[in-house]
Coordinates of C-alpha atoms in Angstrom, one line a residue:
Chain A
X1 CA -10.2 5.0 -13.6
X2 CA -12.6 7.7 -12.7
X3 CA -11.2 8.5 -9.4
X4 CA -12.2 12.1 -9.8
X5 CA -15.9 11.2 -9.4
X6 CA -15.3 9.3 -6.2
X7 CA -18.3 9.3 -3.8
X8 CA -20.4 11.2 -6.2
X9 CA -23.5 9.9 -4.4
X10 CA -23.4 12.9 -2.0
X11 CA -26.0 15.6 -2.3
X12 CA -23.5 18.5 -2.2
X13 CA -22.3 17.7 -5.6
X14 CA -20.5 21.0 -6.2
X15 CA -17.2 19.5 -5.6
X16 CA -17.4 16.6 -8.0
X17 CA -14.5 16.9 -10.4
X18 CA -14.9 14.8 -13.5
X19 CA -11.4 15.0 -15.0
X20 CA -9.9 11.6 -15.5
X21 CA -6.3 10.8 -15.3
X22 CA -5.5 14.1 -16.9
X23 CA -2.6 15.4 -14.9
X24 CA -2.5 18.9 -13.5
X25 CA -3.7 20.8 -16.5
X26 CA -7.3 19.7 -17.0
X27 CA -7.9 19.7 -13.2
X28 CA -6.7 23.2 -13.0
X29 CA -8.7 24.3 -15.9
X30 CA -11.8 22.8 -14.4
X31 CA -11.1 24.5 -11.1
X32 CA -10.6 27.8 -12.8
X33 CA -13.8 27.6 -14.8
X34 CA -15.7 26.6 -11.7
X35 CA -14.3 29.4 -9.6
X36 CA -14.1 31.9 -12.4
X37 CA -17.0 34.1 -11.5
X38 CA -16.2 34.4 -7.9
X39 CA -13.4 36.8 -7.5
X40 CA -12.9 38.5 -10.8
X41 CA -9.9 37.3 -12.7
X42 CA -7.6 37.3 -9.6
X43 CA -6.1 33.9 -10.3
X44 CA -5.1 34.5 -13.9
X45 CA -2.6 37.3 -14.0
X46 CA -2.1 36.8 -17.7
X47 CA -4.5 37.1 -20.6
X48 CA -8.0 36.5 -19.5
X49 CA -7.9 38.8 -16.5
X50 CA -7.9 42.1 -18.3
X51 CA -10.3 41.0 -20.9
X52 CA -12.6 39.2 -18.5
X53 CA -12.9 41.8 -15.7
X54 CA -16.0 43.4 -17.1
X55 CA -17.8 40.2 -18.0
X56 CA -16.9 38.7 -14.6
X57 CA -18.8 41.5 -12.9
X58 CA -21.7 41.0 -15.2
X59 CA -21.6 37.3 -14.5
X60 CA -21.5 37.9 -10.7
X61 CA -24.5 40.3 -10.9
X62 CA -26.4 37.8 -13.0
X63 CA -25.7 35.0 -10.5
X64 CA -26.9 37.2 -7.6
X65 CA -30.0 38.1 -9.6
X66 CA -30.8 34.4 -10.1
X67 CA -30.4 33.8 -6.4
X68 CA -32.6 36.7 -5.4
X69 CA -35.2 35.6 -8.0
X70 CA -35.3 32.0 -6.6
X71 CA -35.8 33.3 -3.0
X72 CA -38.4 35.8 -4.2
X73 CA -40.4 33.1 -5.9
X74 CA -40.1 30.8 -2.9
X75 CA -41.2 33.6 -0.6
X76 CA -44.3 34.5 -2.7
X77 CA -45.2 30.9 -3.3
X78 CA -45.0 30.0 0.4
X79 CA -46.9 33.1 1.5
X80 CA -49.6 32.4 -1.1
X81 CA -49.9 28.8 0.0
X82 CA -49.8 29.6 3.7
X83 CA -48.9 26.0 4.7
X84 CA -47.3 25.5 8.1
X85 CA -45.1 22.9 6.6
X86 CA -43.5 25.2 4.2
X87 CA -42.7 28.5 5.9
X88 CA -41.5 31.4 3.6
X89 CA -37.7 31.9 3.6
X90 CA -38.0 35.2 5.3
X91 CA -39.5 33.5 8.3
X92 CA -36.9 30.8 8.2
X93 CA -34.1 33.4 8.1
X94 CA -35.7 35.3 11.0
X95 CA -35.9 32.0 13.0
X96 CA -32.3 31.3 12.2
X97 CA -31.4 34.7 13.5
X98 CA -33.3 34.2 16.7
X99 CA -32.0 30.7 17.2
X100 CA -28.3 31.2 16.6
X101 CA -27.3 34.7 15.8
X102 CA -29.0 37.0 18.2
X103 CA -26.4 36.5 21.0
X104 CA -24.3 39.1 22.8
X105 CA -21.6 41.0 20.9
X106 CA -18.7 39.6 22.9
X107 CA -19.6 36.1 21.6
X108 CA -19.8 37.3 18.0
X109 CA -23.6 37.3 18.3
X110 CA -23.7 33.6 18.8
X111 CA -26.5 32.4 21.1
X112 CA -26.3 29.6 23.6
X113 CA -27.9 27.3 21.2
X114 CA -25.3 28.1 18.5
X115 CA -22.5 27.5 21.0
X116 CA -24.1 24.2 22.1
X117 CA -25.0 22.8 18.7
X118 CA -23.4 24.5 15.8
X119 CA -19.8 24.9 17.1
X120 CA -19.5 21.2 18.3
X121 CA -20.7 20.1 14.8
X122 CA -18.1 22.3 13.1
X123 CA -15.4 21.2 15.5
X124 CA -16.1 17.5 14.8
X125 CA -16.2 18.2 11.1
X126 CA -12.9 20.1 11.2
X127 CA -11.3 17.3 13.2
X128 CA -12.5 14.6 10.9
X129 CA -11.8 16.4 7.7
X130 CA -8.3 17.5 9.0
X131 CA -7.4 13.9 9.9
X132 CA -8.7 12.6 6.6
X133 CA -6.7 15.3 4.7
X134 CA -3.4 14.6 6.5
X135 CA -3.7 10.8 6.4
X136 CA -5.0 10.9 2.8
X137 CA -2.2 13.0 1.5
X138 CA 0.5 11.1 3.4
X139 CA -0.8 7.6 2.3
X140 CA -1.5 8.9 -1.2
X141 CA 2.0 10.0 -1.6
X142 CA 3.3 6.7 -0.3
X143 CA 1.1 4.7 -2.7
X144 CA 1.5 7.0 -5.7
X145 CA 5.3 7.1 -5.6
X146 CA 5.7 3.4 -6.5
X147 CA 4.1 1.9 -9.5
X148 CA 3.9 -1.5 -7.8
X149 CA 2.4 -0.1 -4.6
X150 CA -0.2 1.7 -6.7
X151 CA -1.0 -1.5 -8.7
X152 CA -1.3 -3.5 -5.5
X153 CA -3.4 -1.0 -3.5
X154 CA -5.7 0.2 -6.3
X155 CA -8.3 -2.6 -6.1
X156 CA -8.5 -2.2 -2.3
X157 CA -8.8 1.6 -2.6
X158 CA -11.5 1.3 -5.2
X159 CA -13.4 -1.1 -3.0
X160 CA -13.1 1.1 0.1
X161 CA -14.3 4.0 -1.9
X162 CA -17.2 2.1 -3.3
X163 CA -18.8 1.4 0.1
X164 CA -21.4 4.1 0.8
X165 CA -19.8 6.0 3.7
X166 CA -23.0 6.3 5.9
X167 CA -23.2 2.5 5.9
X168 CA -20.0 2.5 7.9
X169 CA -21.4 4.5 10.7
X170 CA -23.1 1.6 12.5
X171 CA -19.7 -0.2 12.5
X172 CA -18.2 2.7 14.3
X173 CA -21.1 3.0 16.7
X174 CA -20.5 -0.6 17.7
X175 CA -16.7 -0.2 17.9
X176 CA -16.4 3.2 19.5
X177 CA -19.8 3.6 21.1
X178 CA -21.9 6.8 20.6
X179 CA -20.1 10.1 21.1
X180 CA -17.6 12.5 19.7
X181 CA -15.0 9.8 19.0
X182 CA -17.4 7.8 16.9
X183 CA -18.5 10.9 15.0
X184 CA -15.0 12.0 14.2
X185 CA -13.9 8.5 13.2
X186 CA -16.9 8.2 10.9
X187 CA -16.1 11.5 9.2
X188 CA -12.4 10.8 8.9
X189 CA -12.8 7.3 7.6
X190 CA -15.3 8.3 5.0
X191 CA -13.5 11.4 3.8
X192 CA -10.0 9.9 3.6
X193 CA -10.6 7.9 0.4
X194 CA -11.1 10.7 -2.2
X195 CA -8.0 12.5 -0.9
X196 CA -5.9 9.3 -0.8
X197 CA -6.9 8.2 -4.3
X198 CA -6.5 11.6 -5.9
X199 CA -3.2 12.2 -4.3
X200 CA -1.9 8.8 -5.4
X201 CA -3.0 9.5 -8.9
X202 CA -1.5 13.0 -8.9
X203 CA 1.8 11.8 -7.6
X204 CA 1.9 8.9 -10.1
X205 CA 1.3 11.3 -13.0
X206 CA 4.3 13.5 -12.1
X207 CA 6.0 14.4 -15.4
X208 CA 8.8 11.8 -16.0
X209 CA 11.0 14.6 -17.4
X210 CA 10.7 16.5 -14.2
X211 CA 11.7 13.3 -12.3
X212 CA 14.8 13.2 -14.5
X213 CA 15.5 16.8 -13.7
X214 CA 15.2 16.1 -10.0
X215 CA 17.6 13.1 -10.4
X216 CA 20.1 15.3 -12.3
X217 CA 19.9 18.0 -9.7
X218 CA 20.3 15.2 -7.1
X219 CA 17.5 16.6 -4.9
X220 CA 17.2 15.0 -1.5
X221 CA 14.1 12.8 -1.3
X222 CA 12.4 15.3 1.1
X223 CA 13.2 18.1 -1.3
X224 CA 11.9 16.0 -4.2
X225 CA 8.6 15.6 -2.2
X226 CA 8.2 19.3 -1.3
X227 CA 9.5 20.8 -4.5
X228 CA 8.3 18.4 -7.1
X229 CA 5.8 15.6 -6.1
X230 CA 3.4 17.6 -3.9
X231 CA 3.3 20.7 -6.1
X232 CA 2.6 18.7 -9.3
X233 CA 0.0 16.6 -7.5
X234 CA -1.6 19.7 -5.9
X235 CA -4.5 20.1 -8.4
X236 CA -5.5 16.5 -7.9
X237 CA -5.1 16.8 -4.1
X238 CA -7.5 19.7 -4.1
X239 CA -10.0 17.8 -6.3
X240 CA -9.9 15.1 -3.6
X241 CA -10.2 17.6 -0.8
X242 CA -13.3 19.1 -2.3
X243 CA -15.0 15.7 -2.5
X244 CA -13.8 14.9 1.0
X245 CA -15.2 18.2 2.3
X246 CA -18.7 17.5 1.1
X247 CA -18.5 13.9 2.4
X248 CA -17.4 15.3 5.8
X249 CA -20.5 17.6 5.9
X250 CA -22.8 14.7 5.0
X251 CA -21.2 12.4 7.6
X252 CA -21.2 15.1 10.2
X253 CA -25.0 15.5 10.0
X254 CA -25.6 11.8 9.6
X255 CA -23.6 10.8 12.6
X256 CA -25.6 13.3 14.7
X257 CA -28.9 12.0 13.5
X258 CA -28.5 8.7 15.4
X259 CA -30.5 8.3 18.5
X260 CA -28.3 9.0 21.5
X261 CA -26.6 12.0 20.1
X262 CA -26.3 14.8 22.6
X263 CA -25.8 17.9 20.4
X264 CA -25.0 19.1 16.9
X265 CA -26.8 20.5 13.9
X266 CA -28.0 17.0 13.1
X267 CA -29.3 16.6 16.6
X268 CA -31.1 19.9 16.4
X269 CA -32.7 18.6 13.2
X270 CA -34.1 15.3 14.7
X271 CA -35.0 17.0 18.0
X272 CA -37.0 19.7 16.2
X273 CA -38.6 17.0 14.0
X274 CA -39.7 15.0 17.0
X275 CA -41.3 18.2 18.4
X276 CA -42.9 19.0 15.0
X277 CA -41.0 22.3 15.2
X278 CA -40.8 22.8 11.4
X279 CA -39.3 26.3 11.4
X280 CA -36.3 24.9 13.2
X281 CA -36.0 22.0 10.8
X282 CA -36.0 24.4 7.9
X283 CA -33.5 26.7 9.7
X284 CA -31.1 23.8 10.2
X285 CA -31.4 22.8 6.6
X286 CA -30.7 26.3 5.4
X287 CA -27.8 26.6 7.8
X288 CA -26.3 23.3 6.5
X289 CA -26.6 24.6 2.9
X290 CA -24.9 27.9 3.8
X291 CA -22.1 26.1 5.8
X292 CA -21.4 23.8 2.9
X293 CA -21.3 26.7 0.5
X294 CA -19.0 28.7 2.6
X295 CA -16.6 25.9 3.4
X296 CA -16.4 25.0 -0.3
X297 CA -15.8 28.6 -1.2
X298 CA -13.0 28.8 1.4
X299 CA -11.4 25.7 0.0
X300 CA -11.6 27.0 -3.5
X301 CA -10.0 30.3 -2.4
X302 CA -7.2 28.3 -0.8
X303 CA -6.8 26.3 -4.0
X304 CA -6.6 29.4 -6.1
X305 CA -3.9 30.8 -3.9
X306 CA -1.8 27.6 -4.0
X307 CA -2.6 26.2 -7.4
X308 CA -4.0 28.9 -9.6
X309 CA -0.7 30.6 -10.2
X310 CA 2.0 29.0 -12.2
X311 CA -0.1 26.4 -13.8
X312 CA -1.5 28.2 -16.8
X313 CA 1.1 26.6 -19.1
X314 CA 2.4 23.8 -16.9
Chain B
X1 CA 36.6 16.4 -17.3
X2 CA 37.4 13.7 -19.8
X3 CA 34.4 11.6 -20.8
X4 CA 35.0 8.2 -22.2
X5 CA 32.6 5.7 -23.8
X6 CA 33.8 2.2 -24.2
X7 CA 31.9 0.0 -26.7
X8 CA 28.8 1.4 -25.1
X9 CA 25.5 -0.4 -26.1
X10 CA 22.0 0.3 -25.1
X11 CA 18.7 -1.5 -25.8
X12 CA 15.1 -1.3 -24.9
X13 CA 13.9 -4.9 -24.5
X14 CA 14.9 -6.7 -27.7
X15 CA 15.5 -3.6 -29.7
X16 CA 19.1 -2.5 -29.9
X17 CA 19.3 1.3 -29.8
X18 CA 23.0 2.0 -29.6
X19 CA 25.8 -0.4 -30.4
X20 CA 29.6 -0.3 -30.1
X21 CA 30.1 3.3 -29.3
X22 CA 33.7 4.2 -28.6
X23 CA 34.3 7.9 -28.0
X24 CA 36.6 10.0 -25.9
X25 CA 35.8 13.6 -25.3
X26 CA 38.8 15.4 -23.9
X27 CA 38.6 18.0 -21.2
X28 CA 37.0 21.3 -22.4
X29 CA 35.9 20.0 -25.8
X30 CA 32.5 21.0 -27.2
X31 CA 31.3 17.9 -29.0
X32 CA 28.2 17.9 -31.2
X33 CA 26.4 14.6 -31.7
X34 CA 24.3 14.7 -34.9
X35 CA 22.0 12.1 -36.2
X36 CA 18.6 11.6 -37.7
X37 CA 15.7 11.7 -35.3
X38 CA 15.1 8.4 -33.5
X39 CA 18.8 7.3 -33.7
X40 CA 19.2 7.2 -29.9
X41 CA 20.9 10.6 -29.3
X42 CA 18.8 11.2 -26.3
X43 CA 19.4 7.7 -25.0
X44 CA 23.1 8.3 -25.3
X45 CA 22.8 11.5 -23.2
X46 CA 20.6 9.8 -20.6
X47 CA 23.2 7.0 -20.3
X48 CA 26.1 9.5 -19.9
X49 CA 24.0 11.4 -17.3
X50 CA 23.6 8.2 -15.3
X51 CA 19.9 8.2 -15.6
X52 CA 19.9 4.9 -17.3
X53 CA 22.5 2.1 -16.7
X54 CA 24.5 1.0 -19.8
X55 CA 23.3 -2.3 -21.2
X56 CA 26.9 -3.1 -22.3
X57 CA 30.2 -1.4 -22.3
X58 CA 30.8 1.5 -20.0
X59 CA 30.8 5.2 -19.5
X60 CA 33.6 6.8 -17.4
X61 CA 34.5 10.3 -16.3
X62 CA 38.1 11.0 -15.6
X63 CA 38.6 7.2 -15.3
X64 CA 35.8 6.7 -12.9
X65 CA 32.9 4.5 -14.2
X66 CA 29.5 6.3 -14.1
X67 CA 27.0 4.4 -12.0
X68 CA 24.7 7.1 -10.9
X69 CA 24.3 10.8 -11.7
X70 CA 27.9 12.1 -11.6
X71 CA 29.1 15.1 -9.6
X72 CA 29.7 18.3 -11.5
X73 CA 27.2 17.3 -14.2
X74 CA 24.4 19.5 -15.6
X75 CA 21.8 18.8 -18.2
X76 CA 19.8 21.1 -20.4
X77 CA 16.7 19.4 -21.9
X78 CA 14.9 20.4 -25.1
X79 CA 11.5 20.8 -23.4
X80 CA 12.1 23.9 -21.2
X81 CA 8.4 24.1 -20.4
X82 CA 8.5 20.8 -18.7
X83 CA 12.0 20.9 -17.3
X84 CA 11.5 24.0 -15.3
X85 CA 9.2 23.9 -12.2
X86 CA 6.3 26.2 -12.9
X87 CA 5.4 26.6 -9.2
X88 CA 8.8 28.1 -8.4
X89 CA 10.0 31.6 -9.4
X90 CA 12.8 31.8 -12.0
X91 CA 15.2 32.6 -9.3
X92 CA 14.3 29.6 -7.2
X93 CA 14.4 27.4 -10.3
X94 CA 17.9 28.5 -11.0
X95 CA 18.9 28.1 -7.3
X96 CA 17.7 24.5 -7.2
X97 CA 21.1 22.9 -7.8
X98 CA 22.7 24.9 -5.0
X99 CA 20.6 23.2 -2.4
X100 CA 22.8 20.2 -2.2
X101 CA 25.7 22.5 -1.5
X102 CA 24.0 23.4 1.8
X103 CA 24.2 27.1 1.1
X104 CA 21.9 29.5 3.0
X105 CA 18.9 30.7 1.2
X106 CA 20.1 34.3 0.7
X107 CA 23.4 33.1 -0.7
X108 CA 21.6 30.7 -3.1
X109 CA 19.4 33.6 -4.3
X110 CA 22.3 35.9 -4.8
X111 CA 24.2 33.4 -6.9
X112 CA 21.1 32.7 -8.9
X113 CA 20.6 36.4 -9.6
X114 CA 24.2 36.7 -10.7
X115 CA 24.0 33.8 -13.2
X116 CA 20.6 35.1 -14.5
X117 CA 22.4 38.4 -15.3
X118 CA 25.0 36.5 -17.2
X119 CA 22.4 34.8 -19.5
X120 CA 20.7 38.1 -20.1
X121 CA 17.8 37.8 -17.7
X122 CA 18.6 40.4 -15.1
X123 CA 15.5 41.4 -13.2
X124 CA 13.5 38.4 -14.2
X125 CA 14.2 36.4 -11.0
X126 CA 11.0 37.1 -9.3
X127 CA 8.8 36.1 -12.2
X128 CA 7.5 32.6 -13.0
X129 CA 8.8 30.6 -15.9
X130 CA 5.4 30.6 -17.7
X131 CA 5.5 34.4 -17.7
X132 CA 8.5 34.3 -20.0
X133 CA 8.9 33.6 -23.7
X134 CA 10.3 30.3 -24.9
X135 CA 13.7 31.6 -25.5
X136 CA 13.8 33.2 -22.1
X137 CA 12.7 30.0 -20.5
X138 CA 15.5 28.1 -22.1
X139 CA 17.9 30.8 -20.9
X140 CA 16.6 30.1 -17.4
X141 CA 17.2 26.4 -17.9
X142 CA 20.8 27.2 -19.1
X143 CA 21.3 29.4 -16.0
X144 CA 20.1 26.5 -13.8
X145 CA 22.7 24.3 -15.5
X146 CA 25.5 26.8 -15.1
X147 CA 24.9 27.9 -11.6
X148 CA 27.0 25.1 -10.2
X149 CA 29.8 25.6 -12.6
X150 CA 29.5 22.1 -14.0
X151 CA 32.6 20.6 -15.6
X152 CA 30.4 18.4 -17.8
X153 CA 27.4 19.9 -19.5
X154 CA 25.0 17.8 -21.5
X155 CA 22.5 19.5 -23.9
X156 CA 19.7 17.5 -25.5
X157 CA 18.6 19.5 -28.6
X158 CA 18.3 22.5 -26.4
X159 CA 17.4 25.0 -29.1
X160 CA 15.3 22.6 -31.2
X161 CA 12.0 24.3 -30.5
X162 CA 13.0 27.9 -30.7
X163 CA 12.7 30.3 -33.6
X164 CA 15.7 31.0 -35.7
X165 CA 16.7 34.4 -34.2
X166 CA 16.5 33.2 -30.6
X167 CA 18.3 30.0 -31.5
X168 CA 21.2 32.0 -33.0
X169 CA 21.4 34.2 -29.9
X170 CA 21.5 31.2 -27.7
X171 CA 24.2 29.5 -29.8
X172 CA 26.3 32.6 -29.3
X173 CA 25.6 32.5 -25.6
X174 CA 26.7 28.9 -25.5
X175 CA 29.9 29.7 -27.3
X176 CA 30.6 32.5 -24.9
X177 CA 29.9 30.3 -21.9
X178 CA 32.1 27.6 -23.2
X179 CA 35.0 30.0 -23.9
X180 CA 34.9 31.4 -20.4
X181 CA 34.0 28.4 -18.3
X182 CA 35.9 25.7 -20.3
X183 CA 33.5 22.9 -19.4
X184 CA 33.3 19.7 -21.4
X185 CA 30.1 19.9 -23.4
X186 CA 28.2 17.2 -25.2
X187 CA 25.6 18.9 -27.4
X188 CA 23.0 16.8 -29.2
X189 CA 21.2 18.2 -32.2
X190 CA 19.7 17.2 -35.5
X191 CA 20.6 20.5 -37.1
X192 CA 23.7 20.2 -39.2
X193 CA 24.4 23.9 -39.5
X194 CA 24.1 24.4 -35.8
X195 CA 26.5 21.5 -35.1
X196 CA 29.2 22.9 -37.3
X197 CA 28.7 26.4 -35.9
X198 CA 29.0 25.6 -32.2
X199 CA 31.3 22.5 -32.1
X200 CA 34.9 21.8 -31.8
X201 CA 34.2 18.4 -33.1
X202 CA 31.2 16.7 -34.7
X203 CA 30.2 13.1 -34.4
X204 CA 27.5 11.7 -36.7
X205 CA 25.5 8.8 -35.6
X206 CA 23.9 6.3 -38.0
X207 CA 20.2 5.9 -38.0
X208 CA 18.8 3.3 -35.6
X209 CA 18.6 0.5 -34.8
X210 CA 22.1 -0.2 -33.4
X211 CA 23.2 3.3 -34.0
X212 CA 26.9 4.0 -34.0
X213 CA 29.3 6.8 -35.1
X214 CA 29.8 7.0 -38.9
X215 CA 31.8 10.3 -39.0
X216 CA 34.1 11.9 -36.4
X217 CA 35.1 15.3 -37.7
X218 CA 37.2 18.0 -36.0
X219 CA 35.9 21.5 -36.7
X220 CA 38.8 23.6 -37.8
X221 CA 37.0 26.9 -37.7
X222 CA 38.5 29.8 -35.8
X223 CA 37.4 29.9 -32.1
X224 CA 35.9 33.4 -32.5
X225 CA 32.7 32.8 -34.4
X226 CA 30.0 35.0 -35.8
X227 CA 26.7 34.1 -37.1
X228 CA 27.1 36.0 -40.4
X229 CA 30.8 35.7 -41.3
X230 CA 31.5 32.2 -39.9
X231 CA 28.6 30.8 -41.8
X232 CA 29.9 32.4 -45.0
X233 CA 33.4 30.9 -44.7
X234 CA 34.2 28.4 -47.4
X235 CA 35.5 26.1 -44.7
X236 CA 32.2 26.2 -42.9
X237 CA 30.4 25.3 -46.1
X238 CA 32.7 22.4 -46.7
X239 CA 32.3 21.1 -43.2
X240 CA 28.6 21.4 -43.4
X241 CA 28.5 19.5 -46.6
X242 CA 30.6 16.7 -45.2
X243 CA 28.4 16.4 -42.1
X244 CA 25.3 16.6 -44.3
X245 CA 26.6 13.8 -46.6
X246 CA 27.3 11.6 -43.5
X247 CA 23.8 12.2 -42.1
X248 CA 22.1 11.7 -45.5
X249 CA 24.3 8.8 -46.6
X250 CA 23.5 7.1 -43.4
X251 CA 19.7 7.5 -43.7
X252 CA 17.9 4.5 -45.1
X253 CA 16.9 5.0 -48.7
X254 CA 13.4 6.1 -49.3
X255 CA 11.3 3.2 -50.7
X256 CA 12.0 3.2 -54.4
X257 CA 9.2 4.7 -56.3
X258 CA 8.4 2.8 -59.5
X259 CA 9.6 5.1 -62.3
X260 CA 7.3 5.0 -65.3
X261 CA 10.1 5.8 -67.7
X262 CA 13.1 3.6 -67.9

């Protein structure tokens, strides 16, 4: 079962984790190699850290260099071409600054437009993602703890996951009408599956010897959950959360693209498009890319804090 | 605690693993169960620990039949890497069994530190198991087993994956613990020397299927044992030979190789 690759159709593919049924170790290894260059060797107190510190810095510089190079080429190409449809990134960045980040200091430089569009989007995404994470982990533990429940639920879960999430949005529009509720429900309902499936898989793969240990220590069921099941499923849970996060971003934008939306980054996008305001369209796209990157980085940092330690030989 | 097995049998599906095991381990005895690999030694321990119900016969402790994991029981598994929880510190791993006592956290930690000192790991409490060597990790597992002062301690080839020097150190630690705590200990191993060195009594199991005791031998060595002198005693050599014969004699003969010369 390739639950790790759930919902891989999304464009923000950074979070796709291809490890299959491999228990904690491969998932962690994948996470480490993915996040390796970011913060030096912080997550690996033993071995690699000392040796890799120098090369990690070189790696970081190299990555920055590639980024700068890409933007430089883009800038030069756009300037040379001079098309109104493809403004150079410098102009887009300036436009972004004017649109959203030139506000007063007491509002952390946010403009009225940012407060009216960017914050509501983020709020809805946070609400939807948060609900998906909580429900997904809770249900995933329930399903993963029993072999029979897992066997019974698995086909349903695979089916639910296979439905392209944006296709569900019309259903929610009909049921809940346009508005914040519908948008949050769309995000939550789409993002819940990867967390649920990965959590169930992670809990199911708890080392049987450790379950014996828990039985011999006669841990209370709640202690068993907190001290054994959740920690050993954590790498898989994070694999699911990363997928869910990128789905949340996709659904956030998609639910705001619908006619009738009142605000949001997606709304800014369609609104600007209808006014042929291309710099704003580009600014919104760039903002979405940056948001996706930052959110994913934050999740990786949280994962490294919670999972990175203690798993090197687990 | 007196442990008693009455015509205990165990099977997986159709396959009979253990059959007709009658054994009484008196309070405070250190019993070694020796047998070729695959003879069901671990299954025997799992059954005694209440992790697996007996297929036939019964296990009782001080006259009470075992139905679940008994009170006052601790188990040390061979695979220390998997039996410890890597996300907890050494100290929190050791303190785990104290949770069901309802002790406050500070008290649990203090007791854990005390028992760690006893197994020679003072100062390692704040580290994580994976930061320690294999021998130290198994010491942590032993500390976790001892922290509740169990009256029945089961050990499933606990030193099987350690190097010789570490193994000898831990054998001596076990003897010291047994002398001072007086728990009943069932120690499973496939190492004949080890069994004679640590045990008060050695029971040899026949190879599976339907494994059963083929030798029940009291070890008459002096209680004070020492890796060098004890292993050199003529009595030790004789006992080892007897156990060895029982283990070998009970192994199925290797398929006869056609001998070219008559």
